[in-house]
Coordinates of C-alpha atoms and ligand atoms in Angstrom, one line a residue:
M1 CA 24.1 -54.1 106.6
T2 CA 24.1 -57.3 108.6
N3 CA 23.1 -60.9 108.2
N4 CA 21.9 -61.1 111.8
K5 CA 18.2 -60.8 111.5
V6 CA 17.6 -59.8 115.1
L7 CA 20.1 -56.9 114.8
G8 CA 18.8 -55.9 111.4
H9 CA 15.2 -55.8 112.7
W10 CA 16.1 -53.9 115.8
V11 CA 17.9 -51.2 113.8
E12 CA 14.8 -50.8 111.6
E13 CA 12.5 -50.6 114.6
V14 CA 14.7 -47.9 116.2
A15 CA 14.8 -46.0 113.0
A16 CA 11.0 -46.1 112.7
L17 CA 10.7 -44.8 116.2
T18 CA 13.4 -42.1 116.2
R19 CA 13.0 -41.1 112.4
P20 CA 16.6 -40.1 111.6
D21 CA 17.5 -38.5 108.2
Q22 CA 20.0 -41.3 107.6
V23 CA 21.3 -44.4 109.2
R24 CA 25.1 -45.0 109.2
W25 CA 26.7 -48.3 110.2
C26 CA 30.1 -47.7 111.7
D27 CA 33.0 -49.8 110.6
G28 CA 35.4 -48.6 113.3
S29 CA 38.2 -47.6 110.8
D30 CA 40.7 -44.8 111.3
G31 CA 39.3 -43.0 108.2
E32 CA 35.8 -43.0 109.7
Y33 CA 37.1 -41.6 113.0
R34 CA 38.8 -38.8 111.1
E35 CA 35.6 -38.1 109.2
F36 CA 33.6 -37.8 112.5
I37 CA 36.3 -35.5 114.0
D38 CA 36.1 -33.2 110.9
L39 CA 32.3 -33.2 111.1
M40 CA 32.4 -32.2 114.7
L41 CA 35.0 -29.5 114.1
E42 CA 32.6 -28.1 111.5
T43 CA 29.5 -28.2 113.8
G44 CA 31.4 -26.9 116.8
D45 CA 31.0 -30.0 118.8
L46 CA 34.8 -30.1 119.0
R47 CA 37.4 -27.4 119.0
E48 CA 40.8 -28.0 117.7
L49 CA 43.5 -27.7 120.3
N50 CA 47.1 -26.5 119.6
Q51 CA 48.2 -29.0 117.0
E52 CA 51.9 -28.2 117.4
T53 CA 51.9 -29.0 121.1
H54 CA 49.0 -31.5 121.0
P55 CA 48.7 -33.2 117.7
N56 CA 45.2 -34.7 117.1
C57 CA 43.9 -33.4 120.4
Y58 CA 40.4 -31.9 120.5
L59 CA 38.2 -30.3 123.1
H60 CA 34.6 -31.0 123.7
R61 CA 32.6 -28.6 125.9
S62 CA 29.5 -30.3 127.4
D63 CA 26.3 -28.6 128.1
P64 CA 27.0 -27.2 131.6
S65 CA 24.1 -29.2 133.0
D66 CA 25.6 -32.5 131.6
V67 CA 29.0 -33.1 133.1
A68 CA 28.7 -36.2 135.3
R69 CA 26.8 -39.4 135.8
V70 CA 23.2 -38.8 137.1
E71 CA 22.6 -41.5 139.7
H72 CA 19.1 -40.2 140.6
L73 CA 18.0 -40.7 136.9
T74 CA 19.6 -44.1 136.5
F75 CA 17.2 -47.1 136.7
V76 CA 17.4 -50.8 136.8
C77 CA 14.2 -52.2 135.4
T78 CA 13.6 -55.8 136.5
K79 CA 10.2 -57.5 136.6
N80 CA 10.4 -57.7 140.4
Q81 CA 11.6 -54.6 142.3
E82 CA 13.4 -56.8 144.9
D83 CA 15.7 -58.1 142.1
A84 CA 17.0 -54.5 141.5
G85 CA 17.3 -54.0 145.3
P86 CA 17.4 -51.0 147.5
N87 CA 20.7 -50.1 145.9
N88 CA 19.0 -49.2 142.6
H89 CA 16.3 -46.9 141.4
W90 CA 13.6 -49.1 139.9
M91 CA 10.8 -48.8 137.4
E92 CA 8.5 -51.5 136.1
P93 CA 9.9 -52.5 132.7
A94 CA 6.8 -51.8 130.6
D95 CA 6.3 -48.4 132.3
A96 CA 10.0 -47.6 131.7
H97 CA 9.9 -48.5 128.1
A98 CA 6.7 -46.5 127.6
L99 CA 8.2 -43.5 129.3
I100 CA 11.5 -43.5 127.5
D101 CA 10.2 -44.5 124.1
G102 CA 7.9 -41.5 124.3
L103 CA 11.1 -39.4 124.5
F104 CA 12.8 -41.3 121.7
E105 CA 9.8 -40.8 119.4
G106 CA 11.0 -38.7 116.4
C107 CA 14.0 -37.5 118.4
M108 CA 16.5 -38.1 115.5
K109 CA 14.7 -36.0 112.9
G110 CA 17.3 -34.0 111.1
R111 CA 20.1 -36.1 112.6
T112 CA 22.1 -39.2 111.5
M113 CA 21.6 -42.4 113.4
Y114 CA 24.9 -44.2 114.0
V115 CA 25.0 -48.0 114.5
I116 CA 28.1 -49.0 116.5
P117 CA 28.9 -52.7 116.9
Y118 CA 31.5 -53.1 119.7
C119 CA 33.3 -55.8 121.6
M120 CA 34.1 -55.4 125.3
G121 CA 37.4 -57.3 125.8
P122 CA 40.0 -58.7 123.4
I123 CA 38.2 -59.6 120.2
D124 CA 39.2 -63.3 120.4
S125 CA 38.7 -63.8 124.1
P126 CA 35.9 -66.3 125.2
Y127 CA 35.3 -63.9 128.1
S128 CA 34.6 -60.9 125.9
R129 CA 31.0 -59.8 125.2
C130 CA 29.6 -57.7 122.3
G131 CA 27.0 -55.0 122.1
V132 CA 25.6 -52.6 119.6
E133 CA 25.0 -49.0 120.5
I134 CA 22.7 -46.8 118.4
T135 CA 23.3 -43.1 119.0
D136 CA 22.7 -39.8 117.3
S137 CA 26.0 -38.3 118.8
P138 CA 29.2 -38.3 116.7
Y139 CA 31.0 -37.5 120.0
V140 CA 29.8 -40.8 121.3
V141 CA 31.0 -42.6 118.2
A142 CA 34.5 -41.1 118.4
N143 CA 34.7 -42.0 122.1
M144 CA 33.5 -45.5 121.6
K145 CA 36.1 -46.0 118.9
I146 CA 38.8 -45.2 121.5
M147 CA 37.1 -47.0 124.5
T148 CA 36.1 -50.3 122.8
R149 CA 37.0 -52.6 120.0
M150 CA 34.5 -51.2 117.7
G151 CA 33.3 -51.9 114.1
K152 CA 33.8 -54.6 111.6
A153 CA 35.5 -57.3 113.8
A154 CA 32.9 -56.8 116.5
L155 CA 30.0 -57.1 114.0
E156 CA 31.6 -60.3 112.6
R157 CA 31.7 -61.7 116.1
I158 CA 28.0 -60.7 116.7
E159 CA 27.0 -62.4 113.5
R160 CA 29.0 -65.5 114.5
E161 CA 27.6 -65.7 118.0
G162 CA 24.2 -64.3 117.5
T163 CA 24.1 -62.5 120.8
F164 CA 24.7 -58.8 121.8
V165 CA 23.6 -56.2 124.3
R166 CA 21.3 -53.5 122.8
G167 CA 22.0 -50.0 123.7
L168 CA 19.9 -47.1 122.4
H169 CA 21.1 -43.6 123.1
S170 CA 20.1 -40.1 122.1
I171 CA 21.3 -36.8 123.4
G172 CA 17.7 -35.6 123.0
E173 CA 17.5 -32.0 124.0
L174 CA 20.2 -32.3 126.7
D175 CA 17.4 -31.3 129.1
P176 CA 18.0 -32.5 132.7
E177 CA 14.2 -32.8 133.0
R178 CA 14.1 -35.2 130.1
R179 CA 17.0 -37.4 131.0
Y180 CA 17.0 -41.1 131.9
I181 CA 19.5 -43.9 131.9
M182 CA 17.6 -47.2 132.0
H183 CA 18.7 -50.7 132.2
F184 CA 16.8 -53.9 131.4
P185 CA 19.1 -56.7 132.5
E186 CA 16.5 -59.4 131.8
E187 CA 16.4 -58.2 128.2
L188 CA 20.1 -57.4 127.9
S189 CA 19.2 -53.9 126.9
I190 CA 19.9 -50.3 127.8
K191 CA 18.1 -47.1 126.9
S192 CA 19.7 -43.7 127.6
Y193 CA 18.1 -40.3 126.7
G194 CA 19.1 -36.7 127.3
S195 CA 22.8 -36.8 128.2
G196 CA 26.0 -36.8 126.2
Y197 CA 28.3 -37.4 129.1
G198 CA 30.6 -40.4 129.4
G199 CA 29.1 -42.8 131.8
N200 CA 25.6 -41.9 130.7
A201 CA 26.2 -42.1 127.0
L202 CA 29.2 -44.4 126.2
L203 CA 27.0 -47.4 126.8
G204 CA 29.8 -50.0 126.6
K205 CA 31.3 -48.7 129.8
K206 CA 29.3 -48.5 133.0
C207 CA 25.9 -49.5 131.5
H208 CA 27.0 -52.6 129.7
A209 CA 30.4 -53.6 131.2
L210 CA 29.2 -53.1 134.8
R211 CA 25.4 -53.0 135.2
I212 CA 24.3 -55.5 132.6
A213 CA 27.5 -57.6 132.9
S214 CA 27.2 -57.9 136.7
Y215 CA 23.8 -59.3 136.2
Q216 CA 25.0 -61.8 133.6
A217 CA 28.1 -62.6 135.6
R218 CA 25.9 -63.7 138.5
Q219 CA 23.8 -66.0 136.3
E220 CA 26.9 -67.4 134.7
G221 CA 29.3 -67.7 137.6
W222 CA 31.8 -64.9 137.1
L223 CA 32.4 -61.4 138.4
A224 CA 32.1 -58.0 136.6
E225 CA 33.7 -55.4 138.8
H226 CA 34.6 -51.8 139.1
M227 CA 38.3 -52.6 139.4
L228 CA 41.6 -51.6 137.8
I229 CA 44.0 -54.4 137.0
V230 CA 47.7 -53.8 137.5
G231 CA 50.9 -55.9 137.2
V232 CA 53.6 -55.3 139.7
Q233 CA 57.0 -56.6 138.6
S234 CA 59.8 -56.9 141.1
P235 CA 63.5 -56.3 140.3
E236 CA 63.8 -60.1 140.3
G237 CA 61.4 -60.3 137.5
E238 CA 58.4 -61.7 139.4
T239 CA 55.0 -60.2 138.4
H240 CA 51.9 -60.2 140.5
Y241 CA 48.6 -58.9 139.3
I242 CA 46.3 -57.0 141.6
A243 CA 42.7 -56.0 141.0
A244 CA 41.5 -53.0 142.9
A245 CA 38.1 -51.4 143.4
F246 CA 37.8 -47.7 144.2
P247 CA 34.9 -45.4 143.7
S248 CA 35.0 -43.0 140.7
A249 CA 37.7 -40.2 140.9
C250 CA 39.6 -41.9 143.8
G251 CA 42.8 -42.4 141.8
K252 CA 42.2 -45.7 140.0
T253 CA 43.9 -44.5 136.8
N254 CA 46.9 -43.2 138.8
L255 CA 47.3 -46.5 140.6
A256 CA 46.9 -48.5 137.4
M257 CA 49.8 -46.6 135.8
L258 CA 51.9 -45.9 138.8
I259 CA 55.5 -44.8 138.3
P260 CA 57.8 -46.5 140.8
P261 CA 59.5 -43.8 142.9
E262 CA 63.3 -43.1 142.7
S263 CA 63.7 -45.4 145.8
H264 CA 62.3 -48.3 143.9
K265 CA 64.8 -48.9 141.1
G266 CA 64.1 -52.1 139.1
W267 CA 60.4 -52.2 139.9
K268 CA 58.0 -52.0 137.0
I269 CA 54.3 -51.4 136.8
W270 CA 52.1 -52.8 134.0
T271 CA 48.6 -51.5 133.3
V272 CA 46.1 -54.0 132.3
G273 CA 43.0 -51.9 133.0
D274 CA 42.1 -48.7 134.9
D275 CA 38.4 -49.1 135.6
I276 CA 36.7 -52.4 134.9
A277 CA 37.7 -56.1 135.5
W278 CA 35.8 -59.2 134.3
M279 CA 37.0 -62.1 136.3
H280 CA 36.6 -65.8 135.8
L281 CA 37.7 -68.9 137.7
R282 CA 39.8 -71.1 135.5
E283 CA 40.7 -74.8 135.7
D284 CA 43.9 -74.0 137.6
G285 CA 41.7 -72.7 140.4
R286 CA 42.9 -69.1 140.0
L287 CA 40.8 -66.0 139.3
W288 CA 41.7 -64.5 135.9
A289 CA 40.9 -61.0 134.8
I290 CA 40.4 -59.3 131.5
N291 CA 39.9 -55.5 131.0
P292 CA 36.8 -55.2 128.8
E293 CA 37.9 -51.7 127.7
A294 CA 40.4 -50.5 125.1
G295 CA 40.9 -47.0 126.4
Y296 CA 40.8 -44.7 129.4
F297 CA 38.2 -42.1 130.2
G298 CA 40.2 -40.5 133.0
V299 CA 39.9 -37.5 135.3
V300 CA 42.1 -34.7 134.1
P301 CA 42.6 -32.3 137.0
G302 CA 45.6 -33.2 139.1
T303 CA 47.3 -35.0 136.3
N304 CA 50.9 -33.8 136.1
A305 CA 54.5 -35.0 135.6
D306 CA 54.7 -35.9 139.3
T307 CA 51.3 -37.5 140.0
N308 CA 51.0 -39.6 136.8
R309 CA 53.8 -39.1 134.3
N310 CA 52.5 -41.9 132.1
A311 CA 49.0 -40.3 131.8
Y312 CA 50.5 -36.8 131.5
E313 CA 52.6 -37.9 128.5
M314 CA 50.0 -40.0 126.8
I315 CA 47.5 -37.2 126.6
T316 CA 49.8 -34.9 124.7
H317 CA 48.5 -36.4 121.4
D318 CA 45.5 -38.2 119.9
T319 CA 43.3 -37.4 122.8
I320 CA 39.7 -36.1 123.2
F321 CA 39.4 -33.7 126.2
T322 CA 36.1 -33.0 127.7
N323 CA 35.5 -29.8 129.8
T324 CA 39.1 -28.7 130.4
A325 CA 40.1 -25.1 130.3
T326 CA 42.3 -23.7 127.5
T327 CA 45.3 -21.4 127.4
L328 CA 45.7 -18.4 125.1
D329 CA 47.4 -20.6 122.5
E330 CA 44.7 -23.3 122.7
Q331 CA 46.5 -25.8 124.8
P332 CA 44.4 -27.8 127.3
W333 CA 44.7 -26.6 130.9
W334 CA 43.6 -27.9 134.2
E335 CA 44.1 -27.4 137.9
N336 CA 47.4 -28.7 139.1
K337 CA 48.7 -29.3 135.7
D338 CA 51.9 -27.5 136.9
D339 CA 53.2 -26.5 133.5
G340 CA 53.7 -22.9 134.4
K341 CA 50.9 -21.8 132.0
H342 CA 47.6 -20.0 132.8
P343 CA 44.1 -20.6 131.7
T344 CA 42.5 -18.0 129.4
W345 CA 39.1 -19.7 129.0
D346 CA 37.4 -21.9 131.5
W347 CA 35.6 -25.2 130.7
Q348 CA 32.5 -23.3 129.5
G349 CA 34.6 -21.2 127.2
R350 CA 34.2 -18.1 129.3
P351 CA 37.1 -15.8 130.0
Y352 CA 38.7 -17.2 133.1
N353 CA 39.1 -15.2 136.3
D354 CA 40.0 -16.8 139.6
H355 CA 36.8 -15.8 141.2
S356 CA 34.6 -18.0 139.0
G357 CA 35.7 -21.3 140.4
P358 CA 38.0 -23.9 138.9
A359 CA 39.0 -23.3 135.3
A360 CA 38.7 -27.0 134.3
H361 CA 35.6 -28.8 135.5
P362 CA 36.6 -31.0 138.5
N363 CA 35.2 -34.0 136.5
S364 CA 36.8 -33.0 133.2
R365 CA 38.0 -36.1 131.3
F366 CA 40.5 -37.4 128.8
T367 CA 39.6 -40.1 126.3
V368 CA 42.7 -41.9 125.1
S369 CA 43.6 -45.3 123.6
A370 CA 45.2 -47.7 126.1
S371 CA 47.9 -48.3 123.5
Q372 CA 49.3 -44.8 124.2
N373 CA 50.1 -45.7 127.8
P374 CA 53.8 -46.3 128.2
S375 CA 53.1 -48.9 130.8
Y376 CA 50.4 -50.7 128.9
S377 CA 50.7 -54.5 129.6
P378 CA 51.1 -56.8 126.6
E379 CA 49.0 -59.2 128.7
A380 CA 46.0 -56.8 128.4
E381 CA 45.4 -58.4 125.0
A382 CA 45.7 -61.9 126.3
K383 CA 42.7 -64.2 125.6
Y384 CA 42.3 -65.4 129.1
G385 CA 43.6 -62.3 130.9
V386 CA 45.9 -62.3 133.9
P387 CA 45.9 -64.4 137.1
I388 CA 44.9 -62.2 140.1
S389 CA 47.0 -62.6 143.3
A390 CA 45.2 -59.9 145.4
I391 CA 41.9 -58.1 145.4
V392 CA 42.0 -54.6 147.0
F393 CA 39.0 -52.6 148.1
G394 CA 39.5 -48.9 148.8
G395 CA 37.8 -45.7 149.5
R396 CA 38.4 -42.1 150.3
R397 CA 38.2 -41.9 154.1
A398 CA 39.7 -39.0 156.2
H399 CA 39.3 -41.2 159.3
V400 CA 38.7 -44.7 160.6
A401 CA 40.2 -46.9 157.9
P402 CA 43.9 -47.8 158.2
L403 CA 46.4 -47.4 155.3
V404 CA 46.0 -51.2 154.6
L405 CA 44.5 -54.3 156.1
Q406 CA 44.2 -57.9 155.0
S407 CA 41.1 -59.9 155.5
R408 CA 41.0 -63.3 157.2
G409 CA 40.3 -65.2 154.0
W410 CA 37.7 -64.9 151.3
A411 CA 34.4 -64.6 153.2
H412 CA 35.8 -62.0 155.6
G413 CA 37.1 -60.2 152.5
V414 CA 33.6 -60.1 151.1
L415 CA 32.5 -58.5 154.3
V416 CA 35.3 -55.9 154.1
G417 CA 34.2 -55.1 150.5
A418 CA 30.5 -55.1 151.4
G419 CA 31.0 -52.7 154.3
A420 CA 33.3 -50.3 152.4
A421 CA 32.5 -46.6 152.3
S422 CA 33.9 -43.5 150.7
E423 CA 33.5 -39.8 150.4
T424 CA 31.6 -38.8 147.3
T425 CA 33.4 -37.1 144.4
A426 CA 32.6 -34.9 141.4
A427 CA 32.2 -38.0 139.1
A428 CA 28.5 -38.0 140.0
T429 CA 26.1 -35.1 140.2
G430 CA 25.3 -34.2 143.8
K431 CA 27.1 -33.1 147.0
T432 CA 30.8 -34.1 147.2
G433 CA 32.7 -35.1 150.3
V434 CA 29.8 -37.0 152.0
V435 CA 30.7 -40.5 153.4
R436 CA 28.4 -43.1 151.9
R437 CA 28.5 -46.9 151.8
D438 CA 29.9 -48.0 148.5
P439 CA 30.3 -51.8 148.6
M440 CA 33.0 -53.0 146.3
A441 CA 32.9 -49.5 144.8
M442 CA 29.8 -50.8 143.0
K443 CA 27.1 -48.6 144.5
P444 CA 26.3 -46.9 141.2
F445 CA 27.0 -49.9 139.1
C446 CA 25.6 -53.1 140.5
G447 CA 22.8 -54.2 138.1
Y448 CA 20.9 -56.1 140.8
N449 CA 20.2 -56.4 144.5
F450 CA 23.4 -55.9 146.5
A451 CA 22.4 -58.7 148.9
D452 CA 22.3 -61.2 146.0
Y453 CA 25.6 -59.7 144.8
W454 CA 27.2 -60.5 148.2
S455 CA 25.9 -64.0 148.1
H456 CA 27.3 -64.4 144.6
W457 CA 30.7 -63.2 145.9
L458 CA 30.5 -65.7 148.8
S459 CA 29.7 -68.5 146.5
F460 CA 33.3 -68.5 145.2
E461 CA 34.6 -69.5 148.6
N462 CA 34.3 -73.2 148.2
K463 CA 35.0 -73.4 144.5
S464 CA 38.8 -73.0 144.9
D465 CA 41.6 -72.9 147.4
K466 CA 43.6 -70.6 145.2
L467 CA 41.5 -67.5 145.4
P468 CA 43.1 -64.1 145.7
E469 CA 43.8 -62.7 149.1
I470 CA 41.5 -59.7 149.9
F471 CA 42.7 -56.3 151.3
H472 CA 41.4 -52.9 152.0
V473 CA 43.5 -49.7 151.5
N474 CA 42.9 -46.0 152.3
W475 CA 45.4 -43.5 150.9
F476 CA 43.3 -40.6 152.1
R477 CA 43.6 -40.7 155.9
K478 CA 44.1 -37.3 157.5
N479 CA 45.6 -36.1 160.8
A480 CA 43.9 -33.8 163.3
D481 CA 45.0 -30.7 161.2
G482 CA 43.3 -32.1 158.1
K483 CA 46.6 -33.0 156.3
F484 CA 47.0 -36.3 154.4
L485 CA 49.1 -38.7 156.4
W486 CA 50.3 -40.7 153.4
P487 CA 52.0 -39.2 150.3
G488 CA 50.1 -41.5 147.9
F489 CA 50.7 -41.7 144.1
G490 CA 54.0 -43.6 143.3
E491 CA 54.6 -44.3 147.0
N492 CA 51.6 -46.5 147.0
L493 CA 53.9 -49.1 145.6
R494 CA 55.2 -49.6 149.1
V495 CA 51.8 -50.8 150.2
L496 CA 51.4 -53.0 147.1
R497 CA 54.7 -54.6 148.1
W498 CA 53.4 -55.5 151.6
I499 CA 50.3 -56.9 150.0
I500 CA 52.3 -59.1 147.7
D501 CA 54.6 -60.2 150.5
R502 CA 51.4 -61.2 152.4
C503 CA 50.1 -63.2 149.4
E504 CA 53.4 -65.0 149.3
G505 CA 53.5 -65.6 153.0
R506 CA 56.8 -63.7 153.3
V507 CA 55.9 -61.3 156.1
D508 CA 54.1 -61.5 159.4
A509 CA 51.3 -59.1 160.5
R510 CA 49.6 -57.6 163.6
H511 CA 46.3 -59.4 164.1
T512 CA 43.4 -57.2 165.0
P513 CA 39.6 -57.9 165.1
I514 CA 39.2 -56.1 161.8
G515 CA 42.0 -57.9 160.0
H516 CA 45.8 -58.2 159.6
I517 CA 47.7 -54.9 159.7
P518 CA 51.3 -54.3 158.9
K519 CA 53.8 -54.3 161.7
P520 CA 55.3 -50.8 161.4
A521 CA 58.8 -52.3 160.7
D522 CA 57.4 -54.3 157.7
L523 CA 56.2 -51.3 155.8
D524 CA 59.1 -49.8 154.0
V525 CA 58.9 -46.0 154.5
S526 CA 62.6 -45.4 154.1
G527 CA 63.3 -42.0 152.5
L528 CA 59.7 -40.8 153.2
D529 CA 58.9 -37.9 155.5
I530 CA 57.0 -40.2 157.8
D531 CA 58.0 -40.4 161.5
D532 CA 57.0 -43.3 163.8
D533 CA 54.1 -41.4 165.2
T534 CA 52.6 -40.8 161.7
L535 CA 53.1 -44.4 160.8
E536 CA 51.4 -45.4 164.0
Q537 CA 48.4 -43.1 163.1
L538 CA 48.3 -44.5 159.6
L539 CA 48.1 -48.1 160.8
S540 CA 46.0 -47.5 163.9
V541 CA 42.7 -49.2 164.6
N542 CA 40.6 -47.2 166.9
D543 CA 38.2 -49.7 168.6
I544 CA 35.5 -47.1 169.4
E545 CA 35.5 -45.7 165.8
W546 CA 35.3 -49.2 164.5
R547 CA 32.4 -50.2 166.7
I548 CA 30.6 -47.1 165.3
E549 CA 31.6 -48.1 161.8
L550 CA 30.4 -51.6 162.2
D551 CA 27.2 -50.3 163.6
E552 CA 26.7 -48.2 160.5
V553 CA 27.4 -51.3 158.4
A554 CA 24.7 -53.1 160.3
G555 CA 22.3 -50.3 159.6
F556 CA 23.2 -50.4 156.0
F557 CA 22.7 -54.2 155.8
K558 CA 19.3 -53.7 157.4
E559 CA 18.1 -51.9 154.2
F560 CA 18.5 -55.2 152.4
G561 CA 16.4 -57.2 154.9
D562 CA 16.5 -61.0 154.9
R563 CA 18.3 -61.2 151.6
V564 CA 21.6 -60.3 153.3
P565 CA 23.7 -63.6 153.6
K566 CA 23.6 -64.8 157.2
R567 CA 27.3 -65.4 157.0
L568 CA 28.0 -61.7 156.5
A569 CA 25.8 -60.6 159.4
E570 CA 27.4 -63.2 161.7
M571 CA 30.9 -62.2 160.8
R572 CA 30.1 -58.6 161.4
L573 CA 28.6 -59.4 164.8
K574 CA 31.7 -61.5 165.7
I575 CA 34.1 -58.6 164.9
E576 CA 32.0 -56.2 166.9
K577 CA 32.1 -58.6 169.9
D578 CA 35.9 -59.0 169.5
L579 CA 36.3 -55.3 169.6
T580 CA 34.2 -55.0 172.7
N581 CA 36.0 -57.8 174.5
R582 CA 39.3 -56.2 173.6
A583 CA 38.2 -53.0 175.3
A584 CA 37.0 -54.8 178.4
Ligands
SAT601 O1 31.0 -43.1 134.6 S1 32.0 -42.4 133.9 O2 32.5 -43.3 132.8 O3 31.5 -41.2 133.4 C1 33.3 -42.0 134.9 C2 33.2 -42.6 136.2 O4 32.3 -42.1 137.0 O5 34.0 -43.4 136.6
MN602 MN1 34.9 -45.8 137.2

């Protein structure tokens, strides 16, 4: 099936271990996709949704114990534990292989084993990387077809280049007690057992494009980041590209396909990517980004004509839904869909009543091709990607973090990213709403020691004087009554405009110890229901809160011991001193 001996061998080896009834090499064609959809309709893996209102839309209901990433079962298996760092669960590679191979043994009996060659990034981009996922889940194959460039062209590239990341996956018994997501960055391989859920099972996404790729990026001098990429075009026709990192389920997809509000006629937003950015320094000294993915695996609840019209419209056809509710006439339904309809069955297929919690799972998802997005940027297919003007870090913080701040240059920006924190969401199993450190929104995704990762980020500083400006935003700040201070969604464009103006040196700022903050007059809030006092609260820097914050950052850095770059520790200390002196 391939002339690449290493690949051919590996497939044989896996088949000998897992003993499937048949092996199927996937070609990535539309006909093949259709075939798998029909198969899953037959087996009940998929339900057909209302084909009049939602042509080619299907619903998958996960096992109720398998609806999010499982960080406590996700391991980075490097030879030395310190290389994985305190930010990862670690297992010795040989032990990890033995443990998980024990689970894989014979697990595909009675099943078909699918071989999926895929390419992360435009098929002809020198920055793209290929992989092969072996799985026994047709749901995974169908999702990989939407999320990656999968099949024939990818296999040809693998045969040409001779290298690929190996990903072995089985849904196993979907038993949470027999579930592991293991990464072997030194071997460029991934083994995932016991889950069918997105980030655990679609191995091209978080496992390859972030955990393995971040490890490779460090060795090779580039960056693999948990960032959306968006183009902001002004009425004058000038386009700036921004890469922004937010934790899962904090609105990356919404920001990536933002609809300019009524007040912003003539502005246009172009989506390059909504989740992952691979960034390379090019000869012109600028950082260029590609989106390794070809589709969106987005959070469904909250998507409506006001919050994200682009997404709302693009998921009315050719979409796989996972864990949404349904109406009596089999339309997908979710909380805040605001279409006037009511759910009849909840995400588990039980009759819905409002006492049994949300109808759609809070982490229910859509899988859809990027080409269906009305704001899809033609530059998303560009070989070298797009040049990045600004990098934005963000989180979900009810307090402390102002609406926006700009760092004092690259190194301070690295500190801002490294110290970022956010309240946890339903995208991962565990308690939601707890503030935790989430550097660069990479806590669950950095495939090696965070301290080394920060050093890697710092290493770019002297390589170019045309690096992007670095910012931090917080759309989620609340007042004393617990109400959001900022309207968010389309209005976030106002903040992006300030960011671009700062990059272009067109606007002044208020200089504080933690960074540059907009002067209230420079943030356009015309037409918004925001009075001077609210704006002041949004932009305020409370010195005491920030001293506590920086203290927490120091505590967090301590977990990484001597490996933390001195530069970061010194900068942190200096800001703490400046805040103290300011108070004195
Ligand atoms: O990791 S997933 O792809 O399942 C979604 C996310 O957490 O961003
Ligand atoms: Mn994500």
